[in-house]
PDB file of C-alpha atoms and ligand atoms in Angstrom:
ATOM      1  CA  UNK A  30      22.390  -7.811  25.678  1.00 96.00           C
ATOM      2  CA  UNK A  31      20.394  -6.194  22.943  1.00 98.00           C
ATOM      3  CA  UNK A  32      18.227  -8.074  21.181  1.00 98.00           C
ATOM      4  CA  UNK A  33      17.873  -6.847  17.428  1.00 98.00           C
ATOM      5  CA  UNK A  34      14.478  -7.888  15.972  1.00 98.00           C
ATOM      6  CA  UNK A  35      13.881  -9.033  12.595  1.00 98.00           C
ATOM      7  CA  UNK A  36      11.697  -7.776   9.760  1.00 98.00           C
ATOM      8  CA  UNK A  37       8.911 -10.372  11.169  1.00 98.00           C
ATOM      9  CA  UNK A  38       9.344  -8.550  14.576  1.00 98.00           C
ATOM     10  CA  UNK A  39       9.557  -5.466  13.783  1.00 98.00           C
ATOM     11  CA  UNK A  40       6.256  -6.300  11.769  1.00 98.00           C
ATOM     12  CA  UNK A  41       4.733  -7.125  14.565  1.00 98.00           C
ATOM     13  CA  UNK A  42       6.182  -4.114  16.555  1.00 98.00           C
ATOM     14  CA  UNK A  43       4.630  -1.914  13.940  1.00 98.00           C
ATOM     15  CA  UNK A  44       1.447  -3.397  14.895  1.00 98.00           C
ATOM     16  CA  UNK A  45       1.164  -2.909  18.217  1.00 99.00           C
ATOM     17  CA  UNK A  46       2.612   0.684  18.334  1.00 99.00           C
ATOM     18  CA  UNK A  47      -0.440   1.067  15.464  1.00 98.00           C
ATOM     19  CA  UNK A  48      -2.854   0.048  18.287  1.00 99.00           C
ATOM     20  CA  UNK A  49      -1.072   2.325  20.909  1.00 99.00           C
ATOM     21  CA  UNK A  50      -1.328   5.040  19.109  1.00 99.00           C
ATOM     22  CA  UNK A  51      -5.102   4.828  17.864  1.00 99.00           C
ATOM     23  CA  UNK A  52      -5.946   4.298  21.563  1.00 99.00           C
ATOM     24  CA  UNK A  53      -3.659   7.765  22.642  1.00 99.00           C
ATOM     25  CA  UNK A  54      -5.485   9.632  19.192  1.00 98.00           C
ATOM     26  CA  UNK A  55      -9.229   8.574  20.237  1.00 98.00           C
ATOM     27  CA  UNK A  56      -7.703   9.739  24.512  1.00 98.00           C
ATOM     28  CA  UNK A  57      -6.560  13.231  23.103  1.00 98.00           C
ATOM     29  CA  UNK A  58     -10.078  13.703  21.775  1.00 98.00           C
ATOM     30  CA  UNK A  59     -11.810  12.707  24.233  1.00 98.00           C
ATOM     31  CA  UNK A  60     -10.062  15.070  26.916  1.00 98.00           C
ATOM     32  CA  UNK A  61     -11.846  18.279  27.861  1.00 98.00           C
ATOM     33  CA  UNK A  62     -13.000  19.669  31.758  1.00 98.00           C
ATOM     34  CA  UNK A  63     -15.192  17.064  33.540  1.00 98.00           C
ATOM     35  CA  UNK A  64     -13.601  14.106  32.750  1.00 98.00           C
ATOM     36  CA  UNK A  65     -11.875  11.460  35.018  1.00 98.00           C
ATOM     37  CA  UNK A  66      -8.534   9.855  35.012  1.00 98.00           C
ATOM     38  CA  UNK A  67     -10.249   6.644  35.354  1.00 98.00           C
ATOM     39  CA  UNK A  68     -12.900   7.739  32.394  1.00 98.00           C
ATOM     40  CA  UNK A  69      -9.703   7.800  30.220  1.00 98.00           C
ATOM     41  CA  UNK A  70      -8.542   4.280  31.395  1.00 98.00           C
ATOM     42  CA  UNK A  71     -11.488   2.936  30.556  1.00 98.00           C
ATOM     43  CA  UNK A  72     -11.729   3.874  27.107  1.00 98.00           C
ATOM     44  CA  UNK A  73      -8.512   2.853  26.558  1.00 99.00           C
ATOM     45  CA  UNK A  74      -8.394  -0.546  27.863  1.00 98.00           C
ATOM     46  CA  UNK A  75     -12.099  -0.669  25.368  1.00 98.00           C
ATOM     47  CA  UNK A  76     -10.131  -0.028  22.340  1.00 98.00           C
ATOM     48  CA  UNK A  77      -6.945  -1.870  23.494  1.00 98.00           C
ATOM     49  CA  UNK A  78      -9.238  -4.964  23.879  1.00 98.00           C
ATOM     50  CA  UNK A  79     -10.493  -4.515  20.642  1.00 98.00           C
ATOM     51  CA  UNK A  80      -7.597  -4.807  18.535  1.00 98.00           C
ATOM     52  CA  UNK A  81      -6.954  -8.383  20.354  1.00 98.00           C
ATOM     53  CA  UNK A  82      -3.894  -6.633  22.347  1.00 98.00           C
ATOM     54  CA  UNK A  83      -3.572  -5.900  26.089  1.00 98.00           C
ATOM     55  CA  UNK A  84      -2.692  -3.050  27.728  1.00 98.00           C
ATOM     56  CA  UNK A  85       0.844  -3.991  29.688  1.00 98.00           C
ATOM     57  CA  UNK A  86       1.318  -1.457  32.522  1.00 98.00           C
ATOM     58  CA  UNK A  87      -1.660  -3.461  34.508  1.00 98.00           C
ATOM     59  CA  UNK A  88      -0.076  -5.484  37.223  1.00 97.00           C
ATOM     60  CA  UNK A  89       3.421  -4.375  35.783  1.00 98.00           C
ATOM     61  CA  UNK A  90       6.191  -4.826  39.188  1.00 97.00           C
ATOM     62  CA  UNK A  91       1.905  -4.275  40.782  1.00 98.00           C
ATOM     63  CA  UNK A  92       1.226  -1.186  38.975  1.00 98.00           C
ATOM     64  CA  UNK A  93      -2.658  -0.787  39.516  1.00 98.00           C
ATOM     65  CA  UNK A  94      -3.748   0.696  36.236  1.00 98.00           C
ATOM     66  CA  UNK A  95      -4.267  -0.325  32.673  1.00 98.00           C
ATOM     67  CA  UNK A  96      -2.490   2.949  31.141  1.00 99.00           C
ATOM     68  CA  UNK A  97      -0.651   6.362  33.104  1.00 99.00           C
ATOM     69  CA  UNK A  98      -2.099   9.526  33.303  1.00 99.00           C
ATOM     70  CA  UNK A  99      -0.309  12.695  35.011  1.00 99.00           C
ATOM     71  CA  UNK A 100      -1.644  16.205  35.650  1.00 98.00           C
ATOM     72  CA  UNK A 101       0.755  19.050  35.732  1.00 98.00           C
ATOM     73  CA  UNK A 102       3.013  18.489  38.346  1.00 98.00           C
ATOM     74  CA  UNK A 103       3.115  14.564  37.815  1.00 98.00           C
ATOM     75  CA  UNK A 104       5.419  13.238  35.562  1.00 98.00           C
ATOM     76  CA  UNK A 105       5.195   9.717  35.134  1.00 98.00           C
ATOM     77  CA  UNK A 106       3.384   6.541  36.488  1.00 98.00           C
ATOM     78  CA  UNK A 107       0.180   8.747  37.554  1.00 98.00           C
ATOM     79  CA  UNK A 108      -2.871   5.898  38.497  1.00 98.00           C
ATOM     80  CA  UNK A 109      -6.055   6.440  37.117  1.00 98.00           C
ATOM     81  CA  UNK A 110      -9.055   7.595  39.540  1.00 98.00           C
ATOM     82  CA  UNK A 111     -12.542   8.342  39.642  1.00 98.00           C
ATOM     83  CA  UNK A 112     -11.960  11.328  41.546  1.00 98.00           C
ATOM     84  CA  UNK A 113      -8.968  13.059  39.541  1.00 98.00           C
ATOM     85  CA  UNK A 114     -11.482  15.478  37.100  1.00 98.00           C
ATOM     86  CA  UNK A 115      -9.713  17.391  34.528  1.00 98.00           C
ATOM     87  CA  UNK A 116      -9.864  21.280  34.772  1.00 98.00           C
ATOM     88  CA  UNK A 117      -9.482  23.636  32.169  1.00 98.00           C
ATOM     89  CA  UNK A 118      -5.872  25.109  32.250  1.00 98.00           C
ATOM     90  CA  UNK A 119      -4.389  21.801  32.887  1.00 98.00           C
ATOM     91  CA  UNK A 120      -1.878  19.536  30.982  1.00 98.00           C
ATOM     92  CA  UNK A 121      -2.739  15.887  30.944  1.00 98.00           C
ATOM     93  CA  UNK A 122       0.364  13.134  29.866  1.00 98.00           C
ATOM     94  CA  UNK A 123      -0.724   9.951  28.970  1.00 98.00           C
ATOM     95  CA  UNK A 124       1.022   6.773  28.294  1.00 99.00           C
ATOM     96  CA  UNK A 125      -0.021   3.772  26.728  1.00 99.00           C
ATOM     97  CA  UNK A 126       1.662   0.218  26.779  1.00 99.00           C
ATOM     98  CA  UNK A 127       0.434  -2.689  24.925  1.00 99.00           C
ATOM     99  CA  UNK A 128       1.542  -6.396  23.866  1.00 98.00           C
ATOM    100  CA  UNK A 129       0.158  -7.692  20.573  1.00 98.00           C
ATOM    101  CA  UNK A 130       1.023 -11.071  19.523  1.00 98.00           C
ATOM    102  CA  UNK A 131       3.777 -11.023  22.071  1.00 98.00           C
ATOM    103  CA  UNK A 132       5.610  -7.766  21.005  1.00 98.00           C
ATOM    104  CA  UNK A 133       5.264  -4.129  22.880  1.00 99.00           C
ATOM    105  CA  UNK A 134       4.446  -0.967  21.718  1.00 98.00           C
ATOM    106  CA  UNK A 135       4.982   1.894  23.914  1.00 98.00           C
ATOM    107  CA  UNK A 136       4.413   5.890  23.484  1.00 99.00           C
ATOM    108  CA  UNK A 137       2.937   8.825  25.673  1.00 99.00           C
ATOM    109  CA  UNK A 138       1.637  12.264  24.727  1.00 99.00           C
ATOM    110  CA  UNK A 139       1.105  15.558  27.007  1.00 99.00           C
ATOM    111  CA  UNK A 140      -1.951  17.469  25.995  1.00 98.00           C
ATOM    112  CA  UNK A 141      -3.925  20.805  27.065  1.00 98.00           C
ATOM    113  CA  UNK A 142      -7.415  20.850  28.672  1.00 98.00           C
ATOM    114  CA  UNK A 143      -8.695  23.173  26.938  1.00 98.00           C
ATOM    115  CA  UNK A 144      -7.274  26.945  27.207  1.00 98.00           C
ATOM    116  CA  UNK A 145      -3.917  26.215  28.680  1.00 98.00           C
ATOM    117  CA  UNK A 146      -1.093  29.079  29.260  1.00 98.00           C
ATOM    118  CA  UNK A 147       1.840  29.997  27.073  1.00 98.00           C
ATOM    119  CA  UNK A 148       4.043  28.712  29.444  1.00 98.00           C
ATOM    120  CA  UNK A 149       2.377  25.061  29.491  1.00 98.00           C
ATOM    121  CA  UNK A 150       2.075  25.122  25.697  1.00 98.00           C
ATOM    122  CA  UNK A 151       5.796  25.993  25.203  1.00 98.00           C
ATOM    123  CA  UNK A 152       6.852  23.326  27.846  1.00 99.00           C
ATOM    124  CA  UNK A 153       4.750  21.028  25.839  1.00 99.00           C
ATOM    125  CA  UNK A 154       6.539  22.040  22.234  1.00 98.00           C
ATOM    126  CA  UNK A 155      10.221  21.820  23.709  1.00 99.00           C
ATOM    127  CA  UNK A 156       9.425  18.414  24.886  1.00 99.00           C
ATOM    128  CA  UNK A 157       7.864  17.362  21.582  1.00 98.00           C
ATOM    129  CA  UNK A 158      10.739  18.598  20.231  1.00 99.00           C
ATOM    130  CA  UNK A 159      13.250  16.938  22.268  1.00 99.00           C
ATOM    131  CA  UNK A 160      11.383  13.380  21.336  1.00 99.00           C
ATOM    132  CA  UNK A 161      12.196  14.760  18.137  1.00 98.00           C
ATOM    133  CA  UNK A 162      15.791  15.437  18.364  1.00 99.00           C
ATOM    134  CA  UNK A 163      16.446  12.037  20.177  1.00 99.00           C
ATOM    135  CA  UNK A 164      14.387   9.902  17.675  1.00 99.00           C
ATOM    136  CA  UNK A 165      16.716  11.969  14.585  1.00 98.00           C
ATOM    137  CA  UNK A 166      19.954  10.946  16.427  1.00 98.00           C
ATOM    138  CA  UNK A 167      19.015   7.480  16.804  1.00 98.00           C
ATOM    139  CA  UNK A 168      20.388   6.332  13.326  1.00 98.00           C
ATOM    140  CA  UNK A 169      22.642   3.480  12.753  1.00 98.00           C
ATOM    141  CA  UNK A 170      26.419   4.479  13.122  1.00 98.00           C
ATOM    142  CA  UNK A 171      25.902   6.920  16.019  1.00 98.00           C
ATOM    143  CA  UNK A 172      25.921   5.885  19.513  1.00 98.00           C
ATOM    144  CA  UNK A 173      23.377   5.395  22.678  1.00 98.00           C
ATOM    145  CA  UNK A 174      25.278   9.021  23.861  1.00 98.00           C
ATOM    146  CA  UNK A 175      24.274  10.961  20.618  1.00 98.00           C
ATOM    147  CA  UNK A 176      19.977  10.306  21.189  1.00 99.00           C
ATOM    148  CA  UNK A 177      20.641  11.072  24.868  1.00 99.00           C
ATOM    149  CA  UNK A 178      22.433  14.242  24.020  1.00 99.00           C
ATOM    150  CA  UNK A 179      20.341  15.255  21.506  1.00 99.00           C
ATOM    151  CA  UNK A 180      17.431  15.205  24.053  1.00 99.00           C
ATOM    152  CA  UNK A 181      19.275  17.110  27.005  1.00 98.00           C
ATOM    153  CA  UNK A 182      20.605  20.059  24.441  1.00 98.00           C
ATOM    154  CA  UNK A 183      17.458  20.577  22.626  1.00 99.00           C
ATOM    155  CA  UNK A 184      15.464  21.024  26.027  1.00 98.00           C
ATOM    156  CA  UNK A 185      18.190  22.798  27.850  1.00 98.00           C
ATOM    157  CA  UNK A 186      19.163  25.280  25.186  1.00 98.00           C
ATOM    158  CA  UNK A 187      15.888  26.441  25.477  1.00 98.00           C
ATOM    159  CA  UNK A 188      16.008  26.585  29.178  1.00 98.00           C
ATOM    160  CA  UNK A 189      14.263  23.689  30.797  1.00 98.00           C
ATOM    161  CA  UNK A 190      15.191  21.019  32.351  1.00 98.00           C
ATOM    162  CA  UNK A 191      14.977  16.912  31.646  1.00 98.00           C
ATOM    163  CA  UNK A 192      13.903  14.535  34.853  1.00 98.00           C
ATOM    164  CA  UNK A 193      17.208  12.493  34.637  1.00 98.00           C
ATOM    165  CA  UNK A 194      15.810   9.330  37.309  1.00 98.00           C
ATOM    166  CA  UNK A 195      13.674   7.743  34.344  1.00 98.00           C
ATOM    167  CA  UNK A 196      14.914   6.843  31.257  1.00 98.00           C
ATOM    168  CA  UNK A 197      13.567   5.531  27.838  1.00 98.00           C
ATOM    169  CA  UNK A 198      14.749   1.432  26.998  1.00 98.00           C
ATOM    170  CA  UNK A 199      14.915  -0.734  24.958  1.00 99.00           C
ATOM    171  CA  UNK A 200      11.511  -2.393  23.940  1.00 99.00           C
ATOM    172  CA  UNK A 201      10.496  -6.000  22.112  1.00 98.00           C
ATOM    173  CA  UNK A 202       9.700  -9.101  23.565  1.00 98.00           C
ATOM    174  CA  UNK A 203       9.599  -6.963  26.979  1.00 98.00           C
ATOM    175  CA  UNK A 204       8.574  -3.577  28.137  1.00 98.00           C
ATOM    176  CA  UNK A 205      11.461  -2.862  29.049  1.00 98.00           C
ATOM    177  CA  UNK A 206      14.859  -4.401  27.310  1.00 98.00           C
ATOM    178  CA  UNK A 207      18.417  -3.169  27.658  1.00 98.00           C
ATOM    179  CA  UNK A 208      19.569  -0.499  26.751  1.00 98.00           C
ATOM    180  CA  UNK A 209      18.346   1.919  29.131  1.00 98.00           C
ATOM    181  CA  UNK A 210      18.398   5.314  27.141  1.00 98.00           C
ATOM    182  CA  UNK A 211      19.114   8.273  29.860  1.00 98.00           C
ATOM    183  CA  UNK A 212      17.549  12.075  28.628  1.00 98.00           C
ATOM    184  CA  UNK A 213      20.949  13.218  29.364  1.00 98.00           C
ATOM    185  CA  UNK A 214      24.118  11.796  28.387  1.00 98.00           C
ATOM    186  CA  UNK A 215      27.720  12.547  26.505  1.00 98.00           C
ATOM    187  CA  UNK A 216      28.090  12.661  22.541  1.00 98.00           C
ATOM    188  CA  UNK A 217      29.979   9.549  20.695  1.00 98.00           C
ATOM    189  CA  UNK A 218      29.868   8.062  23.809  1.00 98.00           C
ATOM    190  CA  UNK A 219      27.873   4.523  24.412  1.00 98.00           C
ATOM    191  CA  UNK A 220      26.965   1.841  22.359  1.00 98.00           C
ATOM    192  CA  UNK A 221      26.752   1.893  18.646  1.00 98.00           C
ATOM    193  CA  UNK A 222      23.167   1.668  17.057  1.00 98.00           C
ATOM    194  CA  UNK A 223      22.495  -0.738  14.650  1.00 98.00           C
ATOM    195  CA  UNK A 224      19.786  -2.010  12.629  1.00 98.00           C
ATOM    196  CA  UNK A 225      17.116  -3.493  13.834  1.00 98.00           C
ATOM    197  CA  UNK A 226      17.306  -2.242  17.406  1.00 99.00           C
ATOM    198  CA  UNK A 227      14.459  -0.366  18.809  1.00 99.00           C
ATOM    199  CA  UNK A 228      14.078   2.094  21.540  1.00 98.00           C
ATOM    200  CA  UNK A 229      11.167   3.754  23.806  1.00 99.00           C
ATOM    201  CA  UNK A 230      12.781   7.383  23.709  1.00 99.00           C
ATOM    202  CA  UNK A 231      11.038   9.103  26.472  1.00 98.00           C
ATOM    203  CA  UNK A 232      11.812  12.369  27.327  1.00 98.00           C
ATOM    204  CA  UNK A 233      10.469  14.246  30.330  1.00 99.00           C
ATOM    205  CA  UNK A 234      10.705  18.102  30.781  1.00 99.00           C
ATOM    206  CA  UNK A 235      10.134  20.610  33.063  1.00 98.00           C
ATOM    207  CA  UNK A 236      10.806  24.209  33.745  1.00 98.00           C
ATOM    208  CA  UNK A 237      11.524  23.871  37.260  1.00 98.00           C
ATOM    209  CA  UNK A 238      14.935  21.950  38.410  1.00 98.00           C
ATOM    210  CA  UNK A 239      14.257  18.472  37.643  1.00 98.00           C
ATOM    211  CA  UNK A 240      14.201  16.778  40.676  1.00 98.00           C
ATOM    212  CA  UNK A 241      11.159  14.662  41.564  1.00 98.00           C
ATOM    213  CA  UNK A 242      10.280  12.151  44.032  1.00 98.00           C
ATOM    214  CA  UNK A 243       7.292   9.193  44.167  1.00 98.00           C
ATOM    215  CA  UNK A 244       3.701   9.984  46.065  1.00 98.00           C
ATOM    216  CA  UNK A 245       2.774   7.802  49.114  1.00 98.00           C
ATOM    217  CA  UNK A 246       0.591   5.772  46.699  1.00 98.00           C
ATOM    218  CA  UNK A 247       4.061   4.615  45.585  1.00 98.00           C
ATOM    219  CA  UNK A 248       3.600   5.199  42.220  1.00 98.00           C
ATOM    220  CA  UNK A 249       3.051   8.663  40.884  1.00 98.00           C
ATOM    221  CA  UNK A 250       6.272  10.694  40.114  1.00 98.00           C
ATOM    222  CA  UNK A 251       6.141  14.816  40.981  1.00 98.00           C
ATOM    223  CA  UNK A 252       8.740  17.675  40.544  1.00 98.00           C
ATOM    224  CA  UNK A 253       9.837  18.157  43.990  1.00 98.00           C
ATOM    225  CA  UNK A 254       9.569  21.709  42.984  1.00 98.00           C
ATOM    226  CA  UNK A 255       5.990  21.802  41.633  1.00 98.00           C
ATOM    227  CA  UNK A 256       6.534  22.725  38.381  1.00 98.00           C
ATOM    228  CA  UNK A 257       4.413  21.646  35.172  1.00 98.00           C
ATOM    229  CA  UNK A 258       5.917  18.399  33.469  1.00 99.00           C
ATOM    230  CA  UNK A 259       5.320  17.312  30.074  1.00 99.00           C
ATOM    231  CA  UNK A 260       6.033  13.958  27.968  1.00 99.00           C
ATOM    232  CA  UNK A 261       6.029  12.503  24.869  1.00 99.00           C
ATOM    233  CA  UNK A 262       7.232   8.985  24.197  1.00 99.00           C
ATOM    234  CA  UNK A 263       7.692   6.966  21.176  1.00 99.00           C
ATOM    235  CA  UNK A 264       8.962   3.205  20.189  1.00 99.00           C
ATOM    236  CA  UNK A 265      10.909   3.734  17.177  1.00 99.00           C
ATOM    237  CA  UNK A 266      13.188   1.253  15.111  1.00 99.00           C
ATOM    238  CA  UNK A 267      16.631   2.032  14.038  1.00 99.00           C
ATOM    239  CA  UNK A 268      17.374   1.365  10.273  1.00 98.00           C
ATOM    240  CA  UNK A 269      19.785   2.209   7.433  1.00 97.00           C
ATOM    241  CA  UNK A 270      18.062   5.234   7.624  1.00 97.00           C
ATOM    242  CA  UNK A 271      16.022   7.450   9.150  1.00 98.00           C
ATOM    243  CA  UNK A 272      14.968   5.667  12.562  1.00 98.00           C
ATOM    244  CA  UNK A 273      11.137   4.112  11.725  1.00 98.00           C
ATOM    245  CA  UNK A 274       8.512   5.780  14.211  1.00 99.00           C
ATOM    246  CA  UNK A 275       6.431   2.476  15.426  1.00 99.00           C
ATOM    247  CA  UNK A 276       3.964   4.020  17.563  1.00 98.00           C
ATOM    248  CA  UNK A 277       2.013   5.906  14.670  1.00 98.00           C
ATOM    249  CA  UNK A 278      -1.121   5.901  12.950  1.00 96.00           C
TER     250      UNK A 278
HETATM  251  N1  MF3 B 314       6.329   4.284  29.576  1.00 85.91           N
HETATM  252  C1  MF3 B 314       6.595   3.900  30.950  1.00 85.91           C
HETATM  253  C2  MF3 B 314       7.823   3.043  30.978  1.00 85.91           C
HETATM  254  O1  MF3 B 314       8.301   2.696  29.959  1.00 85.91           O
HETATM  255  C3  MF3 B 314       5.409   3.283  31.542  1.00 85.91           C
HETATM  256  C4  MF3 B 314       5.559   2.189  32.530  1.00 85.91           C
HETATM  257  S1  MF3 B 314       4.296   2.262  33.650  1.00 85.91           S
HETATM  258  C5  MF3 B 314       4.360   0.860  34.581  1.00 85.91           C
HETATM  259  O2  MF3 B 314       8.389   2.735  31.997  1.00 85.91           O
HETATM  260  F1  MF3 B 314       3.483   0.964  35.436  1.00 85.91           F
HETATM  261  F2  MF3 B 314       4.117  -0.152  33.832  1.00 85.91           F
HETATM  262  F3  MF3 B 314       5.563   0.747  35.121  1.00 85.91           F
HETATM  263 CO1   CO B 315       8.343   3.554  28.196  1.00 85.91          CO
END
């Protein structure tokens, strides 16, 4: 079932994404060479805590970190460590989860340490762009099938590829409500969007094939094929209109 939230909800929802995305602005500025995985956890869990909300990936199905962080060839679910330093040249995704006053917020970013190549920049604009595409598409009156479609062409018109085993949801009360909303999918297909329903669209992109499998640690996601991933993620609530971006400043 999905559960449509209210305008009291979606207040709330509005607040929390606020707080996710401060905590992914102050990240972005804070990332340059030296810098730990871990460093960036911390900070975020610091300003997390100080908006009274709580970062929800920790203990999450006994996910060990507070937030995600992935370098290059990781795509999702990366853990924090002391000993992962960023290098100049690399792309960094982070994601951010948080429950305030018993609603979620959810968004990632990909960013560049420093210099990075053409290559990683473009893979990070077509996968801005797909978030894009899916988030226009997800308007009352279309269907589930039109935001996953909208995702898959925009990034494989331009020749890349999206990681089809994870999926944006649905978000609210939990991280993680139904729908699940696949970056692939068929046009007018699925179930009709309505009002008051709200999404994590989540798109993850790569050059290479697409296909990625999980680390021993059990958690962090590669390309089988080592090729750079990128991802951007936003909660967003559909209207009569234009769907409302939640996770933003
Ligand atoms: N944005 C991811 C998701 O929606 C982050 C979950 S990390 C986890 O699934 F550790 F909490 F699973
Ligand atoms: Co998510």
């Amino acid at each position: 079932m999905i559960v449509l939230k209210s305008p009291r909800e979606l207040k709330l929802m509005r607040e929390a994404g606020r707080i996710v995305a401060i905590t992914l602005a102050a990240l972005a500025e804070r990332i340059k060479p030296g810098i730990s995985t871990a460093q960036l956890e911390g900070w975020a869990v610091e300003i997390i805590r100080k908006h009274k909300a709580i970062p929800s990936f920790k203990g999450y199905r006994g996910y060990p970190g507070a937030i995600c962080v992935c370098v290059n060839r990781e795509v999702v679910h990366g853990i924090p460590r002391k000993g992962r330093i960023l290098r100049e040249g690399d792309i960094v995704s982070i994601d951010v989860g948080v429950i305030y006053r018993g609603y979620h917020g959810d968004a990632a970013i990909t960013v560049g340490v420093g210099e990075i190549s053409d290559e990683a920049r473009w893979l990070i604009e077509v996968t801005k762009g797909a978030l894009k595409a899916g988030i226009a598409a997800a308007r009352a009156g279309n269907r589930l099938g039109d935001v996953s479609w909208a995702i898959q062409s925009y990034a494989e018109s331009r020749g890349y590829n999206v990681v089809r085993e994870y999926t944006g949801h649905g978000i609210g009360r939990q991280m993680h409500e139904e729908p699940q909303v696949p970056n692939f999918g068929q046009p007018h297909k699925g179930v009709v969007l309505k009002p008051g329903m709200t999404f994590a669209l989540e798109p993850m992109v790569t050059k290479g094939s697409g296909e990625v499998k999980v680390l021993k640690d059990g958690w962090t996601v590669v390309t089988k094929d080592g090729a750079l991933a990128a991802h951007f993620e936003h909660t967003v609530a559909v209207t009569d209109g234009e769907a409302e971006i939640l996770t933003k400043l």
